[in-house]
Coordinates of C-alpha atoms (C1' of nucleotides) in Angstrom, one line a residue:
Chain G
M271 CA 7.3 162.9 -35.5
T272 CA 10.3 165.2 -35.1
A273 CA 10.3 167.7 -32.3
T274 CA 11.2 170.8 -34.2
D275 CA 8.3 172.4 -35.7
T276 CA 7.6 171.7 -39.4
R277 CA 4.3 173.5 -39.5
A278 CA 3.7 177.1 -40.2
D279 CA 5.7 179.5 -38.1
R280 CA 3.0 180.6 -35.8
S281 CA 4.5 183.8 -34.5
T282 CA 5.0 185.3 -37.9
G283 CA 2.6 183.4 -40.0
R284 CA 5.3 182.5 -42.4
T285 CA 5.5 179.0 -43.7
R286 CA 8.6 176.9 -43.4
L287 CA 9.5 175.4 -46.8
L288 CA 12.8 173.7 -46.2
P289 CA 12.8 170.7 -44.0
P290 CA 14.0 171.9 -40.6
M291 CA 17.4 170.6 -39.8
P292 CA 16.8 168.5 -36.8
T293 CA 18.9 169.1 -33.8
Q294 CA 21.5 166.5 -32.9
A295 CA 19.5 165.3 -30.0
E296 CA 16.6 164.6 -32.3
R297 CA 18.8 162.8 -34.8
V298 CA 20.2 160.7 -31.9
A299 CA 16.7 160.0 -30.7
E300 CA 15.6 158.9 -34.2
L301 CA 18.6 156.6 -34.5
L302 CA 18.0 155.0 -31.2
R303 CA 14.3 154.7 -31.9
E304 CA 15.1 152.7 -35.0
S305 CA 17.5 150.6 -33.2
L306 CA 15.0 149.9 -30.4
I307 CA 12.2 148.8 -32.7
D308 CA 14.6 146.8 -34.7
G309 CA 15.6 145.0 -31.5
V310 CA 19.2 145.9 -31.5
Y311 CA 19.1 146.4 -27.8
P312 CA 17.2 143.7 -26.0
P313 CA 14.3 144.7 -23.7
G314 CA 15.5 145.3 -20.2
R315 CA 19.0 146.1 -21.1
R316 CA 20.6 149.1 -19.5
L317 CA 22.0 151.8 -21.9
S318 CA 25.2 153.2 -20.5
E319 CA 25.4 157.0 -21.0
E320 CA 29.2 156.9 -21.2
R321 CA 29.4 154.0 -23.7
L322 CA 26.6 155.3 -25.9
C323 CA 27.8 158.9 -26.2
E324 CA 31.2 157.5 -27.1
E325 CA 29.6 155.2 -29.6
L326 CA 27.4 157.9 -31.2
G327 CA 30.0 160.6 -31.0
V328 CA 27.8 163.1 -29.1
S329 CA 28.2 164.6 -25.7
R330 CA 26.5 163.2 -22.6
N331 CA 24.1 166.2 -22.4
T332 CA 22.9 165.7 -25.9
L333 CA 22.4 162.0 -25.4
R334 CA 20.4 162.7 -22.3
E335 CA 18.1 165.0 -24.1
A336 CA 17.5 162.2 -26.6
F337 CA 16.9 159.8 -23.8
R338 CA 14.1 162.1 -22.4
L339 CA 12.3 161.9 -25.7
L340 CA 12.4 158.1 -25.8
V341 CA 11.4 157.8 -22.2
R342 CA 8.3 159.8 -22.9
E343 CA 7.5 157.4 -25.8
R344 CA 7.9 154.5 -23.3
L345 CA 10.6 152.9 -25.4
L346 CA 13.0 153.5 -22.6
V347 CA 12.4 153.6 -18.8
H348 CA 14.3 155.8 -16.5
Q349 CA 15.3 155.0 -13.0
M350 CA 16.9 157.6 -10.8
H351 CA 20.6 157.2 -10.4
R352 CA 20.5 153.9 -12.2
G353 CA 20.2 155.0 -15.8
V354 CA 17.8 154.2 -18.7
F355 CA 16.8 150.8 -19.7
V356 CA 15.1 149.4 -22.8
G357 CA 11.4 149.0 -22.0
L358 CA 10.5 145.6 -20.8
P359 CA 6.7 145.3 -21.2
T360 CA 4.7 143.0 -18.9
S361 CA 1.5 141.2 -19.7
D362 CA -0.3 144.1 -18.1
D363 CA 1.3 146.4 -20.6
V364 CA 0.2 144.1 -23.4
R365 CA -3.4 144.3 -22.2
D366 CA -3.1 148.1 -21.9
L367 CA -1.6 148.4 -25.4
F368 CA -4.5 146.4 -26.9
K369 CA -7.0 148.6 -25.0
A370 CA -5.4 151.6 -26.6
R371 CA -5.4 150.0 -30.0
R372 CA -9.1 149.2 -29.7
T373 CA -9.9 152.8 -28.9
L374 CA -7.8 154.0 -31.8
E375 CA -8.4 151.5 -34.5
L376 CA -12.0 150.4 -34.1
P377 CA -13.7 153.8 -34.2
A378 CA -11.5 155.0 -37.0
L379 CA -12.6 152.0 -39.1
R380 CA -16.2 151.9 -38.0
D381 CA -16.7 155.6 -38.7
A382 CA -15.0 155.5 -42.1
T383 CA -18.2 155.7 -44.0
A384 CA -16.7 158.1 -46.5
P385 CA -13.0 157.5 -46.0
A386 CA -10.4 159.6 -47.9
E387 CA -9.2 157.8 -51.0
E388 CA -5.6 158.1 -50.0
A389 CA -6.1 156.7 -46.6
V390 CA -7.8 153.6 -48.0
R391 CA -5.0 153.2 -50.5
L392 CA -2.5 153.2 -47.7
V393 CA -4.3 150.4 -46.0
G394 CA -4.3 148.4 -49.2
A395 CA -0.7 149.1 -49.9
A396 CA 0.3 147.7 -46.4
V397 CA -1.7 144.6 -47.1
D398 CA 0.1 144.1 -50.5
E399 CA 3.5 144.8 -48.9
G400 CA 2.8 142.2 -46.3
E401 CA 1.8 139.5 -48.7
A402 CA 4.8 140.2 -50.9
A403 CA 7.0 139.9 -47.9
R404 CA 5.4 136.6 -47.0
E405 CA 6.1 135.3 -50.5
R406 CA 9.8 136.2 -50.1
E407 CA 9.7 134.8 -46.5
D408 CA 11.0 138.2 -45.4
W409 CA 9.6 138.0 -41.9
W410 CA 10.9 141.2 -40.7
R411 CA 9.3 143.3 -43.5
M412 CA 6.2 141.3 -43.0
G413 CA 6.0 142.4 -39.4
T414 CA 6.7 146.0 -40.5
A415 CA 3.9 145.8 -43.1
N416 CA 1.5 144.5 -40.5
M417 CA 2.3 147.4 -38.2
R418 CA 1.9 149.8 -41.1
F419 CA -1.5 148.2 -41.8
H420 CA -2.7 149.1 -38.4
Q421 CA -1.2 152.5 -38.6
A422 CA -3.1 153.1 -41.8
V423 CA -6.3 151.9 -40.1
A424 CA -5.9 154.4 -37.3
G425 CA -5.0 156.9 -40.0
L426 CA -8.5 156.8 -41.3
S427 CA -9.4 159.1 -38.4
E428 CA -7.4 161.8 -40.2
S429 CA -6.0 163.2 -37.0
A430 CA -2.3 164.0 -36.7
R431 CA -2.4 163.6 -33.0
V432 CA -4.2 160.2 -33.1
N433 CA -1.7 159.1 -35.7
E434 CA 1.3 160.0 -33.6
F435 CA -0.2 158.3 -30.5
M436 CA -0.8 155.2 -32.6
S437 CA 2.7 155.1 -33.9
Q438 CA 3.9 155.3 -30.3
V439 CA 1.7 152.4 -29.4
L440 CA 2.9 150.3 -32.3
A441 CA 6.5 151.0 -31.5
E442 CA 5.9 149.8 -28.0
T443 CA 4.2 146.8 -29.4
R444 CA 7.4 146.0 -31.3
L445 CA 9.1 145.8 -28.0
V446 CA 6.5 143.3 -26.9
F447 CA 7.4 141.1 -29.9
H448 CA 11.1 141.4 -29.0
V449 CA 10.5 140.2 -25.5
M450 CA 9.3 136.9 -27.0
D451 CA 11.6 136.4 -30.0
A452 CA 9.0 134.8 -32.3
P453 CA 7.9 137.4 -34.8
R454 CA 7.3 135.0 -37.7
E455 CA 4.4 132.9 -36.5
F456 CA 2.7 135.8 -34.8
H457 CA 2.2 137.9 -37.9
A458 CA 1.8 135.4 -40.6
P459 CA -1.8 134.2 -39.8
Y460 CA -3.0 137.7 -39.6
L461 CA -2.2 138.7 -43.1
D462 CA -5.3 137.1 -44.5
W463 CA -7.3 138.9 -41.9
N464 CA -5.8 142.2 -43.0
R465 CA -6.8 141.4 -46.6
R466 CA -10.4 140.7 -45.6
I467 CA -10.6 143.9 -43.5
H468 CA -9.3 146.0 -46.4
T469 CA -11.8 144.4 -48.8
L470 CA -14.7 145.1 -46.5
L471 CA -13.5 148.7 -46.1
A472 CA -13.0 149.3 -49.8
S473 CA -16.4 147.8 -50.6
G474 CA -18.1 150.3 -48.4
D475 CA -18.8 148.2 -45.3
P476 CA -16.8 149.8 -42.5
R477 CA -19.0 148.3 -39.8
G478 CA -18.3 144.8 -41.0
A479 CA -14.6 145.7 -41.3
A480 CA -14.6 146.9 -37.7
E481 CA -16.2 143.7 -36.5
E482 CA -13.6 141.7 -38.2
L483 CA -10.9 143.9 -36.7
A484 CA -12.4 143.5 -33.3
T485 CA -12.2 139.7 -33.3
Y486 CA -8.7 140.1 -34.8
L487 CA -7.6 142.2 -31.8
D488 CA -9.2 139.8 -29.4
T489 CA -7.5 136.7 -30.7
S490 CA -4.2 138.5 -31.1
E491 CA -4.3 139.8 -27.5
D492 CA -5.3 136.4 -26.2
Q493 CA -2.4 134.8 -28.0
L494 CA 0.1 137.4 -26.8
V495 CA -1.1 137.5 -23.2
T496 CA -1.1 133.7 -22.8
A497 CA 2.4 133.5 -24.2
F498 CA 3.5 136.3 -22.0
T499 CA 2.1 135.0 -18.7
A500 CA 3.6 131.6 -19.5
M501 CA 7.0 133.3 -20.0
E502 CA 6.6 135.5 -16.9
E503 CA 5.9 132.6 -14.5
R504 CA 8.7 130.6 -16.1
A505 CA 11.1 133.3 -15.0
Chain B
M99 CA 2.7 161.1 -15.6
T100 CA 6.3 161.4 -14.4
A101 CA 9.1 160.0 -16.5
T102 CA 10.9 158.0 -13.9
D103 CA 9.5 154.6 -13.5
T104 CA 7.2 153.9 -10.6
R105 CA 6.3 150.4 -11.7
A106 CA 8.0 147.2 -10.6
D107 CA 11.7 147.1 -11.3
R108 CA 11.6 144.9 -14.3
S109 CA 15.2 143.8 -14.1
T110 CA 15.1 142.5 -10.6
G111 CA 11.4 142.0 -10.1
R112 CA 11.5 144.0 -6.9
T113 CA 8.8 146.5 -6.3
R114 CA 9.3 150.2 -5.7
L115 CA 7.4 151.3 -2.6
L116 CA 8.5 154.8 -2.0
P117 CA 7.6 157.4 -4.6
P118 CA 10.6 157.9 -6.8
M119 CA 12.3 161.2 -6.2
P120 CA 11.8 162.9 -9.6
T121 CA 14.8 164.4 -11.3
Q122 CA 15.2 168.1 -11.3
A123 CA 14.4 168.2 -15.0
E124 CA 11.1 166.5 -14.3
R125 CA 10.2 168.9 -11.5
V126 CA 11.0 171.8 -13.8
A127 CA 8.9 170.3 -16.5
E128 CA 6.0 169.8 -14.1
L129 CA 6.3 173.4 -12.9
L130 CA 6.4 174.8 -16.4
R131 CA 3.5 172.5 -17.4
E132 CA 1.4 174.0 -14.6
S133 CA 2.3 177.5 -15.5
L134 CA 1.5 176.8 -19.2
I135 CA -2.0 175.4 -18.6
D136 CA -2.6 178.2 -16.1
G137 CA -1.8 180.7 -18.8
V138 CA 1.2 182.3 -17.0
Y139 CA 3.0 182.5 -20.3
P140 CA 0.8 183.7 -23.2
P141 CA 0.6 181.4 -26.3
G142 CA 3.3 182.3 -28.9
R143 CA 5.6 183.8 -26.4
R144 CA 9.2 182.8 -26.6
L145 CA 10.8 181.4 -23.5
S146 CA 14.4 182.6 -23.1
E147 CA 16.7 179.9 -21.8
E148 CA 18.9 182.3 -20.1
R149 CA 16.2 184.1 -18.3
L150 CA 14.2 181.0 -17.3
C151 CA 17.2 179.0 -15.9
E152 CA 18.1 182.1 -13.9
E153 CA 14.5 182.4 -12.7
L154 CA 14.2 178.7 -11.8
G155 CA 17.6 178.4 -10.4
V156 CA 18.6 175.5 -12.7
S157 CA 21.3 175.1 -15.3
R158 CA 20.6 175.6 -19.0
N159 CA 21.1 171.9 -19.7
T160 CA 18.5 170.9 -17.1
L161 CA 16.1 173.4 -18.4
R162 CA 16.6 172.2 -21.9
E163 CA 15.8 168.6 -20.8
A164 CA 12.6 169.9 -19.4
F165 CA 11.9 171.7 -22.6
R166 CA 12.2 168.5 -24.6
L167 CA 9.5 166.9 -22.5
L168 CA 7.1 169.8 -23.0
V169 CA 7.8 170.0 -26.7
R170 CA 6.8 166.4 -27.0
E171 CA 3.6 167.2 -25.2
R172 CA 3.0 170.0 -27.7
L173 CA 2.7 172.6 -25.0
L174 CA 5.9 174.1 -26.4
V175 CA 7.2 174.3 -29.9
H176 CA 10.8 174.3 -30.8
Q177 CA 12.5 176.1 -33.6
M178 CA 16.1 175.5 -34.4
H179 CA 18.3 178.3 -33.2
R180 CA 15.3 180.4 -32.3
G181 CA 14.3 178.8 -29.1
V182 CA 11.1 177.4 -27.6
F183 CA 7.8 179.1 -27.8
V184 CA 4.5 178.6 -26.0
G185 CA 2.2 176.6 -28.3
L186 CA -0.1 178.8 -30.3
P187 CA -2.8 176.5 -31.7
T188 CA -4.5 177.3 -34.9
S189 CA -8.0 176.5 -36.0
D190 CA -6.7 173.4 -37.6
D191 CA -5.2 172.4 -34.3
V192 CA -8.6 172.9 -32.7
R193 CA -10.2 170.6 -35.3
D194 CA -7.6 168.0 -34.8
L195 CA -7.9 168.2 -31.0
F196 CA -11.6 167.5 -31.3
K197 CA -11.0 164.6 -33.6
A198 CA -8.7 163.2 -31.0
R199 CA -11.3 163.8 -28.3
R200 CA -14.0 162.1 -30.2
T201 CA -11.8 159.1 -30.7
L202 CA -10.9 158.9 -27.0
E203 CA -14.1 159.9 -25.3
L204 CA -17.0 158.5 -27.4
P205 CA -15.9 154.9 -27.5
A206 CA -15.0 155.0 -23.8
L207 CA -18.4 156.2 -23.0
R208 CA -20.3 154.0 -25.5
D209 CA -18.6 150.8 -24.4
A210 CA -19.0 151.5 -20.7
T211 CA -21.8 148.9 -20.4
A212 CA -20.3 147.7 -17.1
P213 CA -18.1 150.6 -16.0
A214 CA -16.0 150.4 -12.9
E215 CA -17.7 152.0 -10.0
E216 CA -14.7 154.2 -9.2
A217 CA -14.5 155.5 -12.7
V218 CA -18.2 156.6 -12.7
R219 CA -17.7 158.2 -9.3
L220 CA -14.9 160.3 -10.8
V221 CA -17.2 161.5 -13.6
G222 CA -19.8 162.5 -11.1
A223 CA -17.3 164.2 -8.8
A224 CA -16.1 166.3 -11.7
V225 CA -19.7 167.4 -12.4
D226 CA -20.3 168.2 -8.7
E227 CA -17.1 170.2 -8.6
G228 CA -18.0 172.2 -11.7
E229 CA -21.4 173.1 -10.4
A230 CA -20.0 174.1 -7.0
A231 CA -17.5 176.3 -8.8
R232 CA -20.2 177.9 -10.8
E233 CA -22.1 178.7 -7.6
R234 CA -19.0 180.5 -6.3
E235 CA -18.4 182.1 -9.7
D236 CA -14.9 180.6 -9.6
W237 CA -14.5 180.4 -13.3
W238 CA -11.1 179.0 -13.3
R239 CA -12.0 176.0 -11.2
M240 CA -15.0 175.6 -13.3
G241 CA -12.9 175.2 -16.3
T242 CA -10.6 172.8 -14.5
A243 CA -13.6 170.7 -13.4
N244 CA -14.9 170.6 -17.0
M245 CA -11.5 169.3 -18.1
R246 CA -11.5 166.7 -15.3
F247 CA -14.9 165.6 -16.4
H248 CA -13.7 164.8 -19.9
Q249 CA -10.6 163.2 -18.4
A250 CA -12.8 161.0 -16.3
V251 CA -14.9 160.1 -19.3
A252 CA -11.9 158.9 -21.2
G253 CA -10.8 157.2 -18.0
L254 CA -13.7 154.8 -18.5
S255 CA -11.5 153.0 -21.0
E256 CA -9.3 151.9 -18.1
S257 CA -6.2 152.3 -20.1
A258 CA -3.2 154.1 -18.6
R259 CA -1.9 155.0 -22.1
V260 CA -5.2 156.4 -23.2
N261 CA -5.5 158.4 -20.1
E262 CA -2.1 159.9 -20.6
F263 CA -2.8 160.8 -24.1
M264 CA -6.1 162.3 -23.1
S265 CA -4.5 164.5 -20.5
Q266 CA -2.1 165.7 -23.1
V267 CA -4.9 166.6 -25.4
L268 CA -6.7 168.4 -22.7
A269 CA -3.6 170.4 -21.7
E270 CA -3.3 171.5 -25.2
T271 CA -7.0 172.4 -25.2
R272 CA -6.2 174.7 -22.3
L273 CA -3.8 176.5 -24.5
V274 CA -6.6 177.0 -27.0
F275 CA -8.7 178.7 -24.4
H276 CA -5.9 180.9 -23.5
V277 CA -5.5 182.0 -27.1
M278 CA -9.0 183.5 -26.8
D279 CA -9.1 184.8 -23.3
A280 CA -12.7 184.0 -22.6
P281 CA -12.9 180.9 -20.4
R282 CA -16.1 181.9 -18.6
E283 CA -18.8 181.8 -21.2
F284 CA -17.2 178.8 -22.9
H285 CA -17.5 176.4 -20.0
A286 CA -20.6 177.6 -18.2
P287 CA -23.3 176.3 -20.7
Y288 CA -21.7 172.9 -20.8
L289 CA -22.1 172.1 -17.2
D290 CA -25.7 171.0 -17.5
W291 CA -24.7 168.9 -20.4
N292 CA -22.1 167.2 -18.3
R293 CA -24.7 166.5 -15.6
R294 CA -27.0 165.0 -18.1
I295 CA -24.3 162.7 -19.5
H296 CA -23.4 161.5 -16.1
T297 CA -27.0 160.8 -15.2
L298 CA -27.4 158.7 -18.4
L299 CA -24.2 156.9 -17.7
A300 CA -25.0 156.1 -14.1
S301 CA -28.5 154.9 -15.1
G302 CA -27.0 152.3 -17.4
D303 CA -27.5 154.0 -20.7
P304 CA -24.0 154.5 -22.1
R305 CA -25.2 154.7 -25.7
G306 CA -27.5 157.5 -24.8
A307 CA -24.7 159.3 -22.9
A308 CA -22.4 158.9 -25.9
E309 CA -24.9 160.4 -28.2
E310 CA -25.3 163.3 -25.9
L311 CA -21.5 163.7 -25.7
A312 CA -21.3 163.6 -29.5
T313 CA -23.6 166.6 -30.0
Y314 CA -21.8 168.3 -27.1
L315 CA -18.5 167.9 -28.9
D316 CA -20.0 169.0 -32.2
T317 CA -21.4 172.3 -30.8
S318 CA -18.3 173.0 -28.7
E319 CA -16.1 172.5 -31.7
D320 CA -18.2 174.7 -33.9
Q321 CA -18.2 177.5 -31.3
L322 CA -14.5 177.3 -30.9
V323 CA -13.6 177.1 -34.6
T324 CA -15.8 180.0 -35.6
A325 CA -14.4 182.1 -32.8
F326 CA -10.9 181.0 -33.9
T327 CA -11.2 181.7 -37.6
A328 CA -12.7 185.1 -36.8
M329 CA -9.8 185.9 -34.7
E330 CA -7.3 184.5 -37.2
E331 CA -8.5 186.6 -40.1
R332 CA -8.7 189.6 -37.8
A333 CA -5.0 189.3 -37.3
Chain E
dA82 C1' 23.4 133.5 6.3
dT83 C1' 22.9 138.3 7.6
dT84 C1' 24.5 142.6 8.6
dG85 C1' 27.2 146.5 8.0
dA86 C1' 30.8 149.3 6.2
dA87 C1' 34.2 150.8 2.6
dG88 C1' 35.0 151.4 -2.3
dT89 C1' 33.8 151.8 -7.0
dA90 C1' 31.1 152.9 -11.0
dT91 C1' 27.5 155.6 -12.8
dC92 C1' 24.3 159.0 -12.8
dG93 C1' 22.6 164.1 -11.8
dT94 C1' 23.8 168.7 -12.3
dT95 C1' 26.4 172.6 -13.0
dC96 C1' 29.6 175.6 -15.3
dA97 C1' 32.2 177.7 -18.8
dA98 C1' 33.4 177.9 -23.4
dC99 C1' 33.0 178.1 -28.5
dA100 C1' 30.5 177.4 -32.9
dA101 C1' 26.4 178.1 -35.5
dT102 C1' 22.6 180.7 -36.5
dC103 C1' 19.1 184.1 -36.3
dC104 C1' 17.8 188.9 -36.2
dA105 C1' 17.8 193.8 -36.3
dA106 C1' 20.1 197.8 -37.7
dC107 C1' 22.5 200.0 -41.2
dG108 C1' 24.0 201.6 -45.3
dA109 C1' 24.3 200.9 -50.5
dT110 C1' 22.1 200.6 -54.7
dG111 C1' 18.4 201.0 -58.0
Chain V
dC231 C1' 11.2 205.2 -51.5
dA232 C1' 11.9 200.4 -51.6
dT233 C1' 15.0 196.6 -51.9
dC234 C1' 19.0 194.2 -51.1
dG235 C1' 23.8 192.8 -48.9
dT236 C1' 26.5 193.4 -44.9
dT237 C1' 27.7 193.6 -40.3
dG238 C1' 27.5 193.1 -35.4
dG239 C1' 25.1 191.6 -31.4
dA240 C1' 22.2 188.3 -29.1
dT241 C1' 20.6 183.5 -28.4
dT242 C1' 20.8 178.9 -29.1
dG243 C1' 23.5 174.3 -30.1
dT244 C1' 26.9 171.4 -28.4
dT245 C1' 30.8 170.1 -26.1
dG246 C1' 33.9 168.8 -22.2
dA247 C1' 35.1 168.7 -17.7
dA248 C1' 34.1 168.8 -13.0
dC249 C1' 32.0 167.4 -8.5
dG250 C1' 28.3 165.7 -5.5
dA251 C1' 24.8 162.0 -4.9
dT252 C1' 23.3 157.5 -5.2
dA253 C1' 23.3 152.6 -6.2
dC254 C1' 25.8 148.5 -6.6
dT255 C1' 29.7 145.4 -5.2
dT256 C1' 32.9 143.6 -2.2
dC257 C1' 34.3 141.9 1.8
dA258 C1' 34.8 141.5 6.7
dA259 C1' 32.5 140.7 11.1
dT260 C1' 28.9 138.8 13.8

DNA sequence: ATTGAAGTATCGTTCAACAATCCAACGATG
DNA sequence: CATCGTTGGATTGTTGAACGATACTTCAAT
């Protein structure tokens, strides 16, 4: 997820053992990323360079480097001579995000005929975490657990690049939820669905699990899109 | 593809008609991107900030902003206090890239039961272009056409985000071909395959086309991985 | 109300400087 | 001869300030 290379040093073949100290720009990007998916800055809000670099205690140049990263992840949008703004997804974006999720999640699940044990475990753990959060009425963690569930599903593909793309898509989806500030009701009904999907997967029926997930995504998209279009024409 | 926002101005609702003038950093990134997929800089080579910003006539800060973008696209890798290097994919990367391609291309093709006319046309155009290039023995354009073919296949999903991810994956695949400087033989045999896939798709048999593509990807990956591992242990 | 012309705030980019770190060369030590 | 500190030079990391360019605001004039 970080930009500095953790993998083997390709030039020399040597391996990097210590975690690479991230650059300041990367740390700033990480901090902002957290804040953005946490909804600290509302979608559409402009982020002032001057104010932020004062607030974070870094120079403008460093902050701008961090901005570039987040713009590429679509968490921020950049407009020439106007600055960067928190992403403000439209209903079209919602549809596109779900298209992306279908291509990432469904094949990963459907083709998981012999899934890695660890990957399946992650899926189950996310379900558990979600249900525990629901018990505690900790809605925020419940949303996080739901995201982690889908991340884990995509993770069945065992591809680092697919995983990274998926986490981007999910981060942007978080923005979608912040546009309409109603995370509780949107996640709660889906927990049972997650449980069912995991059960099917663990019992060796990936195709059944994929079908379940397909209808899940359909209904979830419908719900979000209708809510979105309603909100859009209200404005 | 560009980082500045072309879409509707979300804050005001106004629409942007003129193409946004990209920032200098973005132009630099675009230029470097072209150079990288064209193989101007060999994989693994370090790119000196001092030299490049002199060469391109931009300041170091601007160049570094461009670097960040390309690092995020995996065309460059960044190592703290050592600088940025042209990506040098390993055989593991090759495998991961093919996993990603399967995820992106196969479902797009298989689910194209009622594909958009324009999207299918793009696939066919790429095939035509490839064959024309083969006639002229223009190997470089042939490789480009092959890439465009697969881009078009992924484009059947009609998702902007999937398309962008796909183009990233393909750009990185270009790097793979540059590691082993043998682009001719690697693309030529696959042109007929592309033709067949397009025919199946256009004749309303997406599942058949997907099967064809699946074996295509399998053999292509095998060929590349074996060539890669041979090269890796030779070094 | 619309148009047009300052004025202001912010971004885009550059430049110069210094600190931090890597690297290669060198010599000391066993 | 090989290995291990040390040292010095080169490159990156980060900062701060400066100035031009552009968008937004204000306000006067039609």
